[in-house]
Amino acid sequence: MKHGLYSCDIYLIVKDKNGQQIAQKKVASELPDELVFGRHLGELKWLSNNEVALFNCSRTNYISVQLK
């Protein structure tokens, strides 16, 4: 998450067990207010061995990253 004065960018970042970043995907860009961007932050869940998803707060939508 990059939190600035005028925006908050939310990213789904996957790292390997050595801490190396292996995937990144932008989830949303919102106003820097937790009541606004908080709706994007729900459950983080592995959908398979190669796909992880961040569900929104109400669990109606998600953004996923598929690993190679």
XYZ file of C-alpha atoms in Angstrom:
68
model
C 0.000 0.000 0.000
C 1.302 3.431 -0.938
C -0.426 6.081 1.154
C 0.056 9.646 -0.010
C -1.526 13.016 0.615
C -4.004 12.748 -2.270
C -4.300 9.027 -2.970
C -3.846 5.563 -1.536
C -2.702 2.840 -3.932
C -3.379 -0.732 -2.847
C -1.278 -3.578 -4.275
C -1.427 -7.346 -3.985
C 2.233 -8.385 -3.662
C 3.425 -11.994 -3.520
C 6.878 -12.866 -2.183
C 8.674 -16.195 -2.058
C 9.969 -17.698 1.176
C 13.252 -15.808 0.711
C 11.408 -12.493 0.652
C 11.892 -11.881 -3.065
C 8.922 -10.284 -4.806
C 7.581 -12.618 -7.493
C 4.297 -10.900 -8.425
C 2.543 -7.568 -8.000
C -0.870 -6.302 -9.091
C -2.568 -2.980 -8.374
C -5.890 -3.545 -6.627
C -7.198 0.022 -6.395
C -6.381 3.699 -6.132
C -8.608 5.668 -3.775
C -8.710 8.728 -1.569
C -6.345 8.430 1.418
C -9.153 7.762 3.881
C -9.503 4.375 5.564
C -13.290 4.551 5.265
C -12.873 4.817 1.481
C -10.004 2.390 0.805
C -10.974 -0.028 3.578
C -13.757 -1.473 1.437
C -11.094 -3.103 -0.761
C -9.431 -4.898 2.161
C -11.216 -8.117 3.033
C -9.967 -11.689 3.074
C -6.666 -12.794 1.543
C -7.095 -16.358 0.283
C -5.244 -18.899 -1.844
C -7.626 -20.095 -4.583
C -5.163 -22.755 -5.794
C -1.453 -23.557 -5.546
C -0.807 -20.885 -8.190
C -3.415 -18.196 -7.498
C -3.962 -15.886 -4.525
C -6.857 -13.439 -4.212
C -7.732 -10.387 -2.157
C -11.489 -10.229 -1.601
C -13.218 -6.936 -0.900
C -14.748 -6.273 2.499
C -18.172 -7.648 1.535
C -16.596 -10.640 -0.305
C -18.520 -9.877 -3.515
C -15.463 -9.196 -5.721
C -11.803 -10.067 -5.712
C -8.538 -9.322 -7.486
C -6.217 -12.275 -7.993
C -2.630 -12.881 -9.009
C -1.650 -16.067 -10.811
C 1.892 -17.272 -10.291
C 3.991 -18.822 -13.038
